[in-house]
mmCIF file of C-alpha atoms in Angstrom:
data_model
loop_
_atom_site.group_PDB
_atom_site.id
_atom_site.type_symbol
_atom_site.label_atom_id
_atom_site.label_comp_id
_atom_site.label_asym_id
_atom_site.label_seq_id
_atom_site.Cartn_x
_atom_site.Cartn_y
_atom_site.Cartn_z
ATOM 1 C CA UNK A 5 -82.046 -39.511 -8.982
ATOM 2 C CA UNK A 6 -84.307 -39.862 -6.138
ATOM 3 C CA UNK A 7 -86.589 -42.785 -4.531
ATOM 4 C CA UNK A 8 -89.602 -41.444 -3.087
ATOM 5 C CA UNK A 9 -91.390 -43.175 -0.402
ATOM 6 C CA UNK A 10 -94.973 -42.058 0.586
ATOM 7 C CA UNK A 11 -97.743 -42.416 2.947
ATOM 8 C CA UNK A 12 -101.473 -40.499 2.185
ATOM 9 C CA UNK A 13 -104.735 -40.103 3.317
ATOM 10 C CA UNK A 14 -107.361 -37.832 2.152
ATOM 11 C CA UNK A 15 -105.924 -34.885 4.095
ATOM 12 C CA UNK A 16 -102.331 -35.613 4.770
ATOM 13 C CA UNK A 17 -99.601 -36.527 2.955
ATOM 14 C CA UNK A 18 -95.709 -37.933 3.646
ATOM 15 C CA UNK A 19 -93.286 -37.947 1.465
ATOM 16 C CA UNK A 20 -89.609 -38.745 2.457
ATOM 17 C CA UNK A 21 -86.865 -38.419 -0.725
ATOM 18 C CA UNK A 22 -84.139 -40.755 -0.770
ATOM 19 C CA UNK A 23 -80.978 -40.153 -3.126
ATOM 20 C CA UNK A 24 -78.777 -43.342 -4.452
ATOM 21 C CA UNK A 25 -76.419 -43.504 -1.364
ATOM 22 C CA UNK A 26 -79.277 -44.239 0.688
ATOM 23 C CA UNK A 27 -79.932 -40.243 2.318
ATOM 24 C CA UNK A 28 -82.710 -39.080 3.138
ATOM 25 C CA UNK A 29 -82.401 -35.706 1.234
ATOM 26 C CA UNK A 30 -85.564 -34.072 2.513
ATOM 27 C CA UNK A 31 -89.395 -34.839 3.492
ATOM 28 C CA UNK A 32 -92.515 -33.040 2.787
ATOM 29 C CA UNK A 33 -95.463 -33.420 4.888
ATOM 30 C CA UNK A 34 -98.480 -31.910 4.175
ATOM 31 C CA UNK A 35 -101.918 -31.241 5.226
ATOM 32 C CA UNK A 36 -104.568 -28.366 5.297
ATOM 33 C CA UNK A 37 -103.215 -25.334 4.948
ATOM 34 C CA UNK A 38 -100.031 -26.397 5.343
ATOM 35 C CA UNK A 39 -97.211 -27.648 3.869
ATOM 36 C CA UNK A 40 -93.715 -28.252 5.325
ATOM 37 C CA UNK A 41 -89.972 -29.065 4.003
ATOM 38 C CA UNK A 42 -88.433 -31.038 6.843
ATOM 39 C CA UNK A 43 -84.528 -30.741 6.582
ATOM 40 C CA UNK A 44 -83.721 -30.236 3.156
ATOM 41 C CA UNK A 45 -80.247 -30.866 1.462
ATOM 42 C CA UNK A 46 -79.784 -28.659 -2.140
ATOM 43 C CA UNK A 47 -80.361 -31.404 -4.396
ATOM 44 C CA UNK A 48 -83.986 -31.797 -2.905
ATOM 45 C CA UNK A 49 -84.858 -28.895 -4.290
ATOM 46 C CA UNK A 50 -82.473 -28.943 -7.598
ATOM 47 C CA UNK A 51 -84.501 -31.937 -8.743
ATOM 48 C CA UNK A 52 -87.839 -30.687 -8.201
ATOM 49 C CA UNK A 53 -86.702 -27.122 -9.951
ATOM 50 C CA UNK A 54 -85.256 -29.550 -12.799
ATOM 51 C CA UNK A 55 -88.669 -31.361 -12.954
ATOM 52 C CA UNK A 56 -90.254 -28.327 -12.932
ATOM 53 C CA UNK A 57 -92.367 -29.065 -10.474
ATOM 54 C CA UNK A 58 -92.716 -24.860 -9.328
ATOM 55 C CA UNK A 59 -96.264 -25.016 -8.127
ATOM 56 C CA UNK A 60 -94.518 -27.501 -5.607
ATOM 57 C CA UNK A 61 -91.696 -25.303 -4.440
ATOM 58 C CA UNK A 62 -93.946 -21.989 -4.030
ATOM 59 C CA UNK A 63 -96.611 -24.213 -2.013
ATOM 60 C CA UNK A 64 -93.949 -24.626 0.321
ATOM 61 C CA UNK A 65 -95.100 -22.378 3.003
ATOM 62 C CA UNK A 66 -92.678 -23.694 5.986
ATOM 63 C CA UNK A 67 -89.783 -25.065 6.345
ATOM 64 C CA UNK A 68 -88.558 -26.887 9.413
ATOM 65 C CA UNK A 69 -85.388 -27.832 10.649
ATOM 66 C CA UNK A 70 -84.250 -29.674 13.681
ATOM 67 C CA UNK A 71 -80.507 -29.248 13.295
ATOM 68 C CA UNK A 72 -78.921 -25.644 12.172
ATOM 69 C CA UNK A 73 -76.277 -27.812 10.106
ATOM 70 C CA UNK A 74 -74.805 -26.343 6.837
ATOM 71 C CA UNK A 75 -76.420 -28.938 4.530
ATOM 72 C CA UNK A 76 -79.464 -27.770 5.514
ATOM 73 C CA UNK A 77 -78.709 -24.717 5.771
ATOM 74 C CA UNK A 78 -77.740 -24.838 1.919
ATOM 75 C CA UNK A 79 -81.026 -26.668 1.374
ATOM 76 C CA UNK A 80 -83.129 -23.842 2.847
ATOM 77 C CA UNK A 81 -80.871 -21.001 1.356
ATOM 78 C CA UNK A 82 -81.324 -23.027 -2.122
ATOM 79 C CA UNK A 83 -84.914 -22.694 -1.371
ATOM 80 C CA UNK A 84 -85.011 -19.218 -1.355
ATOM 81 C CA UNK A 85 -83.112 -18.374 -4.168
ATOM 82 C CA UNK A 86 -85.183 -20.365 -6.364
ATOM 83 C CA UNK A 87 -88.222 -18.367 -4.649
ATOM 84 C CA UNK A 88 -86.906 -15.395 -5.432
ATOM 85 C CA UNK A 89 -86.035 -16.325 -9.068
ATOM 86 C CA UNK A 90 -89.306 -17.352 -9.535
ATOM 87 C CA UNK A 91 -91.503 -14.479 -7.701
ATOM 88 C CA UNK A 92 -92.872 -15.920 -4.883
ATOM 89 C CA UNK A 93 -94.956 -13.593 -3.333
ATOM 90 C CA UNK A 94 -96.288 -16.211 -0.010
ATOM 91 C CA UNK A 95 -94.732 -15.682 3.201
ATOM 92 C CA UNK A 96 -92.347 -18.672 4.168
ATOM 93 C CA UNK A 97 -91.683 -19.062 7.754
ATOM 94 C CA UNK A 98 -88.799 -21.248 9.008
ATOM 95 C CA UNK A 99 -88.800 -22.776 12.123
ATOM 96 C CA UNK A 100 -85.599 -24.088 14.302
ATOM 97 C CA UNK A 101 -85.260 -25.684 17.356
ATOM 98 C CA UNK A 102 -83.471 -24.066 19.950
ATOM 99 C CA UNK A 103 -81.761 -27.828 21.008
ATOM 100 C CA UNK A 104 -80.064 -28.345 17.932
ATOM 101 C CA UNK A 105 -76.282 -29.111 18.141
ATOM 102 C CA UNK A 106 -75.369 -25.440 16.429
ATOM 103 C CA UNK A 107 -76.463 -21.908 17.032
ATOM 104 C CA UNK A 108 -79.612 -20.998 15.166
ATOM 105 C CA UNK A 109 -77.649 -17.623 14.279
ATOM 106 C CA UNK A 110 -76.248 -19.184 11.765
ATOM 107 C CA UNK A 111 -79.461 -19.814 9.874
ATOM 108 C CA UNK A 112 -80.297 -16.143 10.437
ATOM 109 C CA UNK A 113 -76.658 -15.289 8.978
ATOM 110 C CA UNK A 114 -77.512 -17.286 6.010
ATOM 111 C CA UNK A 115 -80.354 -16.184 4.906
ATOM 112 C CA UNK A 116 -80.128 -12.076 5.800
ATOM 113 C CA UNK A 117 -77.502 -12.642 2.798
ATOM 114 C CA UNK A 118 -80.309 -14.005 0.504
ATOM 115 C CA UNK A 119 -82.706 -11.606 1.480
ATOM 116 C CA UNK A 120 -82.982 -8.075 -0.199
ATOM 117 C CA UNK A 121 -85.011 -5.555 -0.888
ATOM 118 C CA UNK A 122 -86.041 -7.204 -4.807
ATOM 119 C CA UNK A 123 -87.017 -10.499 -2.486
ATOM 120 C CA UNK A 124 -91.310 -10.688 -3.404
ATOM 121 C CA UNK A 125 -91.936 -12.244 -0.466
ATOM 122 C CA UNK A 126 -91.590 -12.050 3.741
ATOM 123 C CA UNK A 127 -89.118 -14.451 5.460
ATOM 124 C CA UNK A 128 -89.501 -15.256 9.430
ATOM 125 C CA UNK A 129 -87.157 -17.217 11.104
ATOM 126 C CA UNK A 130 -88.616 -18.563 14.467
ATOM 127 C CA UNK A 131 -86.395 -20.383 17.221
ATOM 128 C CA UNK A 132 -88.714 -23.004 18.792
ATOM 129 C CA UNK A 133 -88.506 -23.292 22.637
ATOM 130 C CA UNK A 134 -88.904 -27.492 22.762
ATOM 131 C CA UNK A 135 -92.094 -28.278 24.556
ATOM 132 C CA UNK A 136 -93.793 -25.330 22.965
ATOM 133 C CA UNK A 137 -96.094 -25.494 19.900
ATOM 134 C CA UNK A 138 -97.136 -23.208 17.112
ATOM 135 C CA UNK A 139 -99.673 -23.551 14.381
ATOM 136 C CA UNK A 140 -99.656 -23.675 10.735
ATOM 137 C CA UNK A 141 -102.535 -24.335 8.813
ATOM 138 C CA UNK A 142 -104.566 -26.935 10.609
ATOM 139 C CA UNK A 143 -101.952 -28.533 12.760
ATOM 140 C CA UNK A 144 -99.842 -27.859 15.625
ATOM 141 C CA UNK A 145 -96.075 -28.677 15.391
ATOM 142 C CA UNK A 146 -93.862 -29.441 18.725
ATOM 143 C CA UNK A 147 -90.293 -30.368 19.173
ATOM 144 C CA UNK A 148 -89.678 -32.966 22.032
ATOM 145 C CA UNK A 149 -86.568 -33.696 23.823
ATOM 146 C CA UNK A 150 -84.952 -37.070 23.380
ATOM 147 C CA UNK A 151 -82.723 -38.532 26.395
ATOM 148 C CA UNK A 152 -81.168 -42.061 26.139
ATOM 149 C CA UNK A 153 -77.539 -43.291 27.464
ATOM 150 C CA UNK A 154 -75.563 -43.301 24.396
ATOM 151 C CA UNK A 155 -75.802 -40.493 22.664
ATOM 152 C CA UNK A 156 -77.178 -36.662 22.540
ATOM 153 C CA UNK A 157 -80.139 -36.564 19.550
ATOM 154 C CA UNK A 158 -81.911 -33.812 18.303
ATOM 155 C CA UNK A 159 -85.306 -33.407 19.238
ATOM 156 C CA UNK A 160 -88.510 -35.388 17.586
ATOM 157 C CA UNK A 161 -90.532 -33.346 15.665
ATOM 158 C CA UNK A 162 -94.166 -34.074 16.334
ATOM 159 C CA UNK A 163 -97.173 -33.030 13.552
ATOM 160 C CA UNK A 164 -100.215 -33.333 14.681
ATOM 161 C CA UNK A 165 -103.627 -32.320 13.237
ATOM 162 C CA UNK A 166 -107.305 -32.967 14.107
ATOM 163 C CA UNK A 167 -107.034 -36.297 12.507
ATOM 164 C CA UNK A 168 -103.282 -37.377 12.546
ATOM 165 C CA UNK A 169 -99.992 -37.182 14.368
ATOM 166 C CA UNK A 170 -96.879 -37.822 12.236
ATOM 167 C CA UNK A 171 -93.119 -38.560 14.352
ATOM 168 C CA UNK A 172 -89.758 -37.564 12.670
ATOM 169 C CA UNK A 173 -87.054 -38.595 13.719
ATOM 170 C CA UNK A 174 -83.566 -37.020 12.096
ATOM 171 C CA UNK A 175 -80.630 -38.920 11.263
ATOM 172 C CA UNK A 176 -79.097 -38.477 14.695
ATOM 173 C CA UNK A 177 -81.406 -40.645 16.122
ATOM 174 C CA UNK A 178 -80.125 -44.008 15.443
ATOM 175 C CA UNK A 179 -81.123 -46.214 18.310
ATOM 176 C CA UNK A 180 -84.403 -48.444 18.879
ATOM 177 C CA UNK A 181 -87.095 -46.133 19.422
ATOM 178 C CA UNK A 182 -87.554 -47.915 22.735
ATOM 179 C CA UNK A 183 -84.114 -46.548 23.841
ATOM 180 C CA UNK A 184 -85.255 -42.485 24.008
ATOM 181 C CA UNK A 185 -86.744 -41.226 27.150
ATOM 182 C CA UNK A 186 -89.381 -38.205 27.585
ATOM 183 C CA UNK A 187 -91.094 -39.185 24.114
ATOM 184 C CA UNK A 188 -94.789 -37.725 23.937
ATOM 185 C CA UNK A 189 -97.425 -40.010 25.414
ATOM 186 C CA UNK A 190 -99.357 -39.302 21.752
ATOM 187 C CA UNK A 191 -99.673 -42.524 19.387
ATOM 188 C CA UNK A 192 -98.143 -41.471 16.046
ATOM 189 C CA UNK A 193 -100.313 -42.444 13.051
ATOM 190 C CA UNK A 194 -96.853 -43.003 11.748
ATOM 191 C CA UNK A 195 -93.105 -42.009 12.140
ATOM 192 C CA UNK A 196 -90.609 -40.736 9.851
ATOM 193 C CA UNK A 197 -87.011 -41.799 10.233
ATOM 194 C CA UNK A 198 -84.110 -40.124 8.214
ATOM 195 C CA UNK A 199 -81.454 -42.678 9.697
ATOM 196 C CA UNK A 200 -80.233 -45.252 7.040
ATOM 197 C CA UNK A 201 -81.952 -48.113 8.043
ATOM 198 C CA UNK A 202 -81.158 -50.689 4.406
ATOM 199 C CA UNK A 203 -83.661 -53.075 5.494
ATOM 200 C CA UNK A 204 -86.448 -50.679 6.362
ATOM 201 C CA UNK A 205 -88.572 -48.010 4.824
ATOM 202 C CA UNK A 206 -88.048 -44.573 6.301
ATOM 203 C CA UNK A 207 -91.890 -44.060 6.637
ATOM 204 C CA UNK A 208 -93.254 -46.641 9.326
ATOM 205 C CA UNK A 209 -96.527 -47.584 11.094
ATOM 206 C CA UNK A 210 -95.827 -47.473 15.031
ATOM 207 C CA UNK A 211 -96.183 -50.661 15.866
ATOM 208 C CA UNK A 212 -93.160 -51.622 13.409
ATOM 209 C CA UNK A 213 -90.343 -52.541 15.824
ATOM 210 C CA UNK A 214 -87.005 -51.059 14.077
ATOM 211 C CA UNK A 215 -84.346 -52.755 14.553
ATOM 212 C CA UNK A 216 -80.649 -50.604 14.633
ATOM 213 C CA UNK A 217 -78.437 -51.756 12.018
#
């Protein structure tokens, strides 16, 4: 079972999926002509295949992940196979930052597994340089460094259309916003964080102080 926090407008949408331990098991932001799975875990997808929400799973037209782990990994090969068992025929594109703690190969090693000649539809798997964006639909998405004297993060993902600019932070990102150096000079509309924070809600208006538990 899932908790699912969101934050609309009339041409964007947030969604961040929590499971009963508190995780955040993936988010799904969308807006014109575009509509992205941010770090999904399995079960994300299991539940929305078991609510048969399918529409939602072939609308998915990119998937983005800011760590090459193996539960996300699994999330974005579980993806796939239900894509395949249900005919997709749209293009997914999945894009990886080139910062992330492990080697996007394996993401390419994963999937070249999954994909065969029956497979309906074209996979692209595209290693973003951080700094550098790329377009899908009507908005540009950019990784950004993170510095502070702790602790290594993964980069921030940034969103940003005509209209809004949506933060994500993943779950390695733990400290006070505050605390990270080289963050974008853009005001987010809001910010996404995937770290458990009990007390707070993963989806947060900027000027929300968060306070590290």
């Amino acid at each position: 079972m899932f908790s699912k926090q969101v934050w609309h407008d009339r041409k964007h949408q947030a969604e961040v999926f929590v499971n009963e331990e508190g995780v955040v098991s993936g988010s799904i932001l969308s807006f014109k002509k575009g509509i992205c799975l941010v770090n999904p875990r399995p079960e994300i997808l299991i539940a929305l295949y078991q609510e048969a929400k399918i529409k939602r799973i072939l609308s998915i037209n990119a998937v983005v992940l800011t760590d090459s782990s193996p539960e996300f990994v699994r999330g974005l090969c579980t993806l796939i196979s239900y894509s395949r068992e249900l005919r997709r025929r749209k293009p997914l594109t999945v894009y990886v930052t080139a910062e992330g703690r492990r080697s996007p190969m394996f993401v390419n090693s994963c999937c070249a597994q999954l994909m065969t000649q029956q497979s309906l539809f074209d996979l692209e798997i595209v290693t973003l340089p951080t700094g550098k964006s790329t377009q899908i639909g009507e908005a540009s998405l950019k990784f950004h460094s993170l510095r502070n004297t702790k602790a290594v993060s993964n980069p921030m993902l940034e969103i940003a259309t005509a209209e809004r600019t949506i933060h994500f932070y993943d779950e390695t990102c733990t400290e006070e916003l505050d605390m990270y150096k080289d963050r974008p000079d853009s005001e987010p509309d809001i910010i996404i964080r995937s770290v458990q924070l009990s007390q707070f809600r993963q989806i947060l208006k900027p000027e929300t102080r968060v306070v590290k538990v």
